[in-house]
XYZ file of C-alpha atoms in Angstrom:
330
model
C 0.000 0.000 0.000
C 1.325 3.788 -0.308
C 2.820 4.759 2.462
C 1.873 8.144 4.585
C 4.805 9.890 6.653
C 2.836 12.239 7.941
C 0.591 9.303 9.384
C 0.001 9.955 12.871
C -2.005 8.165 16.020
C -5.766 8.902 16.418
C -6.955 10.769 19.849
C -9.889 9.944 22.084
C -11.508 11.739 24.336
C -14.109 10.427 26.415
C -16.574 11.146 28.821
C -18.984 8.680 30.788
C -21.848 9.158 33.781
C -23.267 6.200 35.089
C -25.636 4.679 37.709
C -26.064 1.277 39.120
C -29.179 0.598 41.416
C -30.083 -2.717 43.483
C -33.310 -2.763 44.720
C -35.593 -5.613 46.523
C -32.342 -7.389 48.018
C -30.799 -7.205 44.431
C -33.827 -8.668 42.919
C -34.059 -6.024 40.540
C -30.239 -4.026 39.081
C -30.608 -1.447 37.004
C -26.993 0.006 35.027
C -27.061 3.397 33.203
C -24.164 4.805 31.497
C -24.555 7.440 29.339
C -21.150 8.403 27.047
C -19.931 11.204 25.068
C -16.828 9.950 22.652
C -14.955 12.540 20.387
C -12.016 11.345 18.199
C -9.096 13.696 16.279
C -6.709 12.469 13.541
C -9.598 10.094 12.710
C -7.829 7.366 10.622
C -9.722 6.893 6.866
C -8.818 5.517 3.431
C -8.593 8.412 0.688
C -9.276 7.863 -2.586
C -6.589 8.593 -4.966
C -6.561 8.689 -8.385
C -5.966 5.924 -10.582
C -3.072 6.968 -12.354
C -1.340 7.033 -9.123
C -1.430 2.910 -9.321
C -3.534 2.988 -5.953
C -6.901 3.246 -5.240
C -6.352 4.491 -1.574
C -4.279 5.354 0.961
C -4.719 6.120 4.937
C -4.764 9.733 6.602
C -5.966 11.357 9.525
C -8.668 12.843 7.838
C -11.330 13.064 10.010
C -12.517 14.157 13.493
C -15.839 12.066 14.736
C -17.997 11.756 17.257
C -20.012 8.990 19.400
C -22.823 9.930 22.132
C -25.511 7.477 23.058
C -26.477 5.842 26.295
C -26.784 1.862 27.396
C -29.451 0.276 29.837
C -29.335 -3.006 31.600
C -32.019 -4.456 33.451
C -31.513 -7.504 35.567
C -34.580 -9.065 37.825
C -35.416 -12.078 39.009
C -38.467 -12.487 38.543
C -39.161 -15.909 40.283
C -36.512 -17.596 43.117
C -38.260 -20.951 44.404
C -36.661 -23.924 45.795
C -37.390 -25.604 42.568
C -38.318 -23.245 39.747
C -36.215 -19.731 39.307
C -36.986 -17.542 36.424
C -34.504 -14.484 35.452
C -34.512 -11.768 32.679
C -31.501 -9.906 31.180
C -32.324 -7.222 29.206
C -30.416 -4.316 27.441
C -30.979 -1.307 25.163
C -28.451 1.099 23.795
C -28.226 4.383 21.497
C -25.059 5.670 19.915
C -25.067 8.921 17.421
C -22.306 9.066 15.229
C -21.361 12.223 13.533
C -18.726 13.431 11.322
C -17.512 16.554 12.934
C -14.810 17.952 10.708
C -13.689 16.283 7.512
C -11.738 18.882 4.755
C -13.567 16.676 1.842
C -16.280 14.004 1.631
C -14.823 10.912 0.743
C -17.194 8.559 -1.428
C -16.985 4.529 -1.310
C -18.273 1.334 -1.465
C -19.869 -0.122 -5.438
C -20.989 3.049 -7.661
C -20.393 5.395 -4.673
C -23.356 4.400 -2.605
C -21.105 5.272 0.684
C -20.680 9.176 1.455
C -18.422 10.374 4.294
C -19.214 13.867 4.690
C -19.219 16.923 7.796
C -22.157 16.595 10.060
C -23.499 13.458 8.527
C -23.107 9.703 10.252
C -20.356 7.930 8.923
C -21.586 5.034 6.379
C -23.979 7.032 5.175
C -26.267 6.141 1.964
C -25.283 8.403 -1.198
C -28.531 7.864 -3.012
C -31.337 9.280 -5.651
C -34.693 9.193 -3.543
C -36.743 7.615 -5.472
C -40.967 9.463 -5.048
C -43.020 7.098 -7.293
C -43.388 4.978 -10.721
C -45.366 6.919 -13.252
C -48.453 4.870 -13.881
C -48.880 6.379 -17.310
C -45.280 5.757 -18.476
C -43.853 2.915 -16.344
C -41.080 5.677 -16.171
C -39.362 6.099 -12.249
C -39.476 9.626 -10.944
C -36.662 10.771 -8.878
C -36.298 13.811 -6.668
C -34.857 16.612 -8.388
C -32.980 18.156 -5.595
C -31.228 21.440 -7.450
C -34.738 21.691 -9.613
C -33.078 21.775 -12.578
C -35.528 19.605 -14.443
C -32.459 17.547 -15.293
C -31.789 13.675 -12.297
C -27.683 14.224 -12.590
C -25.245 13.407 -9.688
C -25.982 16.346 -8.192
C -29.641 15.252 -6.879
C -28.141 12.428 -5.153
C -28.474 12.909 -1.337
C -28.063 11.302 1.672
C -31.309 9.304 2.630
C -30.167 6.909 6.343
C -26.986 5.069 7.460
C -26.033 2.182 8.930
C -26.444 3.217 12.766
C -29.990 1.872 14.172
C -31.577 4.120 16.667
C -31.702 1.618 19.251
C -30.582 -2.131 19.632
C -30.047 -4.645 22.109
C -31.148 -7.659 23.502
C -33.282 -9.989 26.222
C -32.568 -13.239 27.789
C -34.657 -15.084 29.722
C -33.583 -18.078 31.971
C -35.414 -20.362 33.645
C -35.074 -23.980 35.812
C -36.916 -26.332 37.123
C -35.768 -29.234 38.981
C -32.999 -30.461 36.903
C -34.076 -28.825 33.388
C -32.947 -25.635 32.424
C -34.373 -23.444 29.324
C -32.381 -20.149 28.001
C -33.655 -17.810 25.441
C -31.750 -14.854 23.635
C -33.429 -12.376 21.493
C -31.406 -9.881 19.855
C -33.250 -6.877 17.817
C -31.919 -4.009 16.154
C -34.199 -0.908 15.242
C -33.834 2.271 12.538
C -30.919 1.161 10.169
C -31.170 0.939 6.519
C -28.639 -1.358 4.164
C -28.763 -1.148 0.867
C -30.126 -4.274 -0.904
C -27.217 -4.178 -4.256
C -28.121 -7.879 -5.246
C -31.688 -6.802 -5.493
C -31.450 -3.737 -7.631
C -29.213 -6.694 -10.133
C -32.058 -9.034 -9.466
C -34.435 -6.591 -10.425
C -32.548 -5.397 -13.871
C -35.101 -6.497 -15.858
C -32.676 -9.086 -18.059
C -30.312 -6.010 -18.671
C -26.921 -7.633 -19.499
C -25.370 -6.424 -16.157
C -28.390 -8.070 -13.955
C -28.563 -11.325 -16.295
C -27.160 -13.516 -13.486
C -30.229 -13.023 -11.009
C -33.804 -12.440 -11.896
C -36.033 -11.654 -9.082
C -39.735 -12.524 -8.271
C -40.531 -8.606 -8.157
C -40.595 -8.855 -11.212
C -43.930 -9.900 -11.995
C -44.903 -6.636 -10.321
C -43.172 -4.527 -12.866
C -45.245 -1.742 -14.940
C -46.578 -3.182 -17.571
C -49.394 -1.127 -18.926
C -50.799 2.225 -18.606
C -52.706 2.695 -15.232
C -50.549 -0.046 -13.240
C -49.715 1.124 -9.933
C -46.841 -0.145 -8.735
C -42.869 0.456 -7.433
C -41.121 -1.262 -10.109
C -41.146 0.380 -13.113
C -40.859 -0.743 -16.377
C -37.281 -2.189 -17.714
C -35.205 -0.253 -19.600
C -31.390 -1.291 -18.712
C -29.333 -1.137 -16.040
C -28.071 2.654 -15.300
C -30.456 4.065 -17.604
C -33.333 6.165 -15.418
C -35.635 3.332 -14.241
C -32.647 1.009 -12.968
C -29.945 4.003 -12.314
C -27.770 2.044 -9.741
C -28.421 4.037 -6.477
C -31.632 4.312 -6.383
C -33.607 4.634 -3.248
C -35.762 2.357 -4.008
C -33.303 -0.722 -2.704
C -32.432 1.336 0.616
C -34.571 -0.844 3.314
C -34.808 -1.086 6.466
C -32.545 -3.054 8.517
C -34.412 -3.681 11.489
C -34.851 -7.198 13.042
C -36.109 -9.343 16.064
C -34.122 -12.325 16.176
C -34.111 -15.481 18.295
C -30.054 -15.247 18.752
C -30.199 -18.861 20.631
C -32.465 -21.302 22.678
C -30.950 -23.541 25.221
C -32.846 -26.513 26.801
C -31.188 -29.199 29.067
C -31.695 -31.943 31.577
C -29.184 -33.045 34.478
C -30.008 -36.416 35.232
C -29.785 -37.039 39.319
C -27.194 -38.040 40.984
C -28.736 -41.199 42.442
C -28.783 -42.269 38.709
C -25.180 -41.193 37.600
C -24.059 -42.475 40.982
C -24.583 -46.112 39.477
C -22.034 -45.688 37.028
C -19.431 -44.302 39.011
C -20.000 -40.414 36.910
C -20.241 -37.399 38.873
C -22.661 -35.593 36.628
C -24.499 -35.782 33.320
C -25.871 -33.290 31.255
C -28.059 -33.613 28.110
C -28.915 -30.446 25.854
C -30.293 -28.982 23.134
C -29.277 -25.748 21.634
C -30.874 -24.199 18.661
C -29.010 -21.060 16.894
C -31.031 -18.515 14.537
C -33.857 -20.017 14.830
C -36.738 -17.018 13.982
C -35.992 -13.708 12.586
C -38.341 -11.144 11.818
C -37.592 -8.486 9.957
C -39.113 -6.460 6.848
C -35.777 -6.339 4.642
C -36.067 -9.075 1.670
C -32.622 -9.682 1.386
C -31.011 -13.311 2.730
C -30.540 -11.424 6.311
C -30.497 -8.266 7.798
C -26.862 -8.838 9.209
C -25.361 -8.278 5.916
C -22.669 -6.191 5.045
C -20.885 -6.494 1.407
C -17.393 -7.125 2.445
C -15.267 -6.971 5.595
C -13.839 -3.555 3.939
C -14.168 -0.658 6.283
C -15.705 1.206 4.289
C -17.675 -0.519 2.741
C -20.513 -1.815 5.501
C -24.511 -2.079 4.890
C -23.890 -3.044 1.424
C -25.718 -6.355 0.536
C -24.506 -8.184 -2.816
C -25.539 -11.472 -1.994
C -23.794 -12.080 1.180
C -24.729 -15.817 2.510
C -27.038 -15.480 5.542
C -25.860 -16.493 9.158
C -26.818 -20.198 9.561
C -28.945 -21.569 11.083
C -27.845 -24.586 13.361
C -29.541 -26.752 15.662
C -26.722 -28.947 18.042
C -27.292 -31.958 20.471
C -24.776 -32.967 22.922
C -23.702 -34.706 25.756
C -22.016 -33.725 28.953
C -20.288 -36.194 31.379
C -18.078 -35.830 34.265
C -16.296 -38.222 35.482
């Protein structure tokens, strides 16, 4: 990679207030920490050009800033000789903004990442799309400048990456010798931007040949259809101008993260066979998500690039994996 001599380390400055609370002989905690995080000599790749034989190179380019807040909640809810019943649950808010940045910095396929002053980082560079003509099949865009003309210049940022809140619960519980767990994770106010969908949805355009999508069938077709998806007319054209709004979704989900359930046989049966104890369990992993975006799952990102998150081109979904096992001390 090119090298930067003037390269230097970034600087963090951070602030945190916090309150912990036990109440009802520590039947119910309560944590609060609220943060305010401010970086200097923010470290990001930028773009050179490409006669320079590199596409990139890093610089303290930015300064940034984090503020949010995180909530845990811990209670127990039951506590019996032979049946307990506890809840874990968190929530947490971060803002991210760009404070100072001397140019915005694009990445990510066709630009669809801008870094810019007062904006999140990871934001969506994007034409908003308003509506499909139902007389022409024809998409109309927002014409930002109102120049009658949809150039480069009426692309805008339209949501980021960051959710507005996410977080978690877990429930435990036991009875006797069987134990259940259950972890939900959700995630609230994010958007990615669905980029094997808007090839899927090409309309058999050379560039989205590889991938036709169902949405198809609810193309325009005829005067006085009302509908999203507009006619076809080849990819980076007007209807299917890469960037589009139209494949910005949301990103929020409710997922079961993991289920737990298992049985310790008694010791006067283990006993028997000289073993001290035995555990049997099931664990199921991803098992429900719920979650508007059509893509293969909302925890997508196109690469592991830095630069390049929230960007979905077909990234395989986390799996899901159900395990039985076996535990035995001897």
């Amino acid at each position: 990679q090119l090298a930067n001599p003037n390269l230097r380390w970034e600087k963090t400055g951070q602030f945190n207030v916090g309150l912990d609370v036990g109440l009802f002989d520590q039947r119910i905690t309560v944590e609060l920490n609220a943060y305010r995080k401010y970086t200097s000599d923010g470290l990001l790749r930028v773009a050179l050009p490409g006669t320079s034989g590199f596409n990139t190179y890093w610089s303290n380019a930015a300064e940034i800033s984090n503020k949010g807040f995180e909530l845990s909640i811990q209670t127990t809810n039951i506590r019996k000789s032979d049946f307990t019943w506890t809840t874990q649950f968190n929530v947490s808010r971060n803002v991210n903004k760009v404070e100072k940045l001397e140019n915005p910095l694009r990445y990510g396929s066709r630009d669809l990442i801008l870094q810019q002053e007062g904006s999140p980082l990871y934001s969506f560079w994007v034409y908003k799309q308003l509506y499909v003509d139902p007389q022409t099949g024809n998409t109309v865009y927002e014409d930002v400048n109102k120049d009658g003309k949809i150039t480069v210049d009426d692309r805008q940022i339209y949501g980021s990456i960051w959710p507005k809140f996410f977080g978690g619960i877990t429930n435990n519980f036991t009875y006797k010798g069987i134990d259940l767990g259950m972890f939900w994770a959700f995630q609230y106010g994010n958007k990615i931007y669905n980029h094997n969908k808007f090839f899927g949805e090409g309309g058999g355009a050379r560039d989205a040949a590889r991938i036709i999508f169902a949405s198809n069938n609810d193309r325009w077709q005829a005067p006085g259809d009302v509908t999203d998806v507009p006619r076809p007319d080849g990819v980076n054209v007007n209807n299917y101008r890469d960037g589009g709004s139209r494949w910005l979704e949301d990103g929020s989900f409710l997922r079961l993260r993991s289920l737990n359930i298992g049985y310790n046989v008694p010791a006067h049966y283990t006993n028997k066979f000289k073993i001290e104890a035995l555990r049997l369990f099931l664990q199921g992993t991803n098992l429900l998500t719920f979650t508007k975006y059509t893509g293969l799952d909302p925890e997508s990102s196109a690469s592991s690039a830095a630069n390049q998150q929230g960007i979905d081109l077909g990234t395989p979904p986390q799996p899901r994996a159900i395990q039985i096992g076996l535990n035995i001390m001897l």
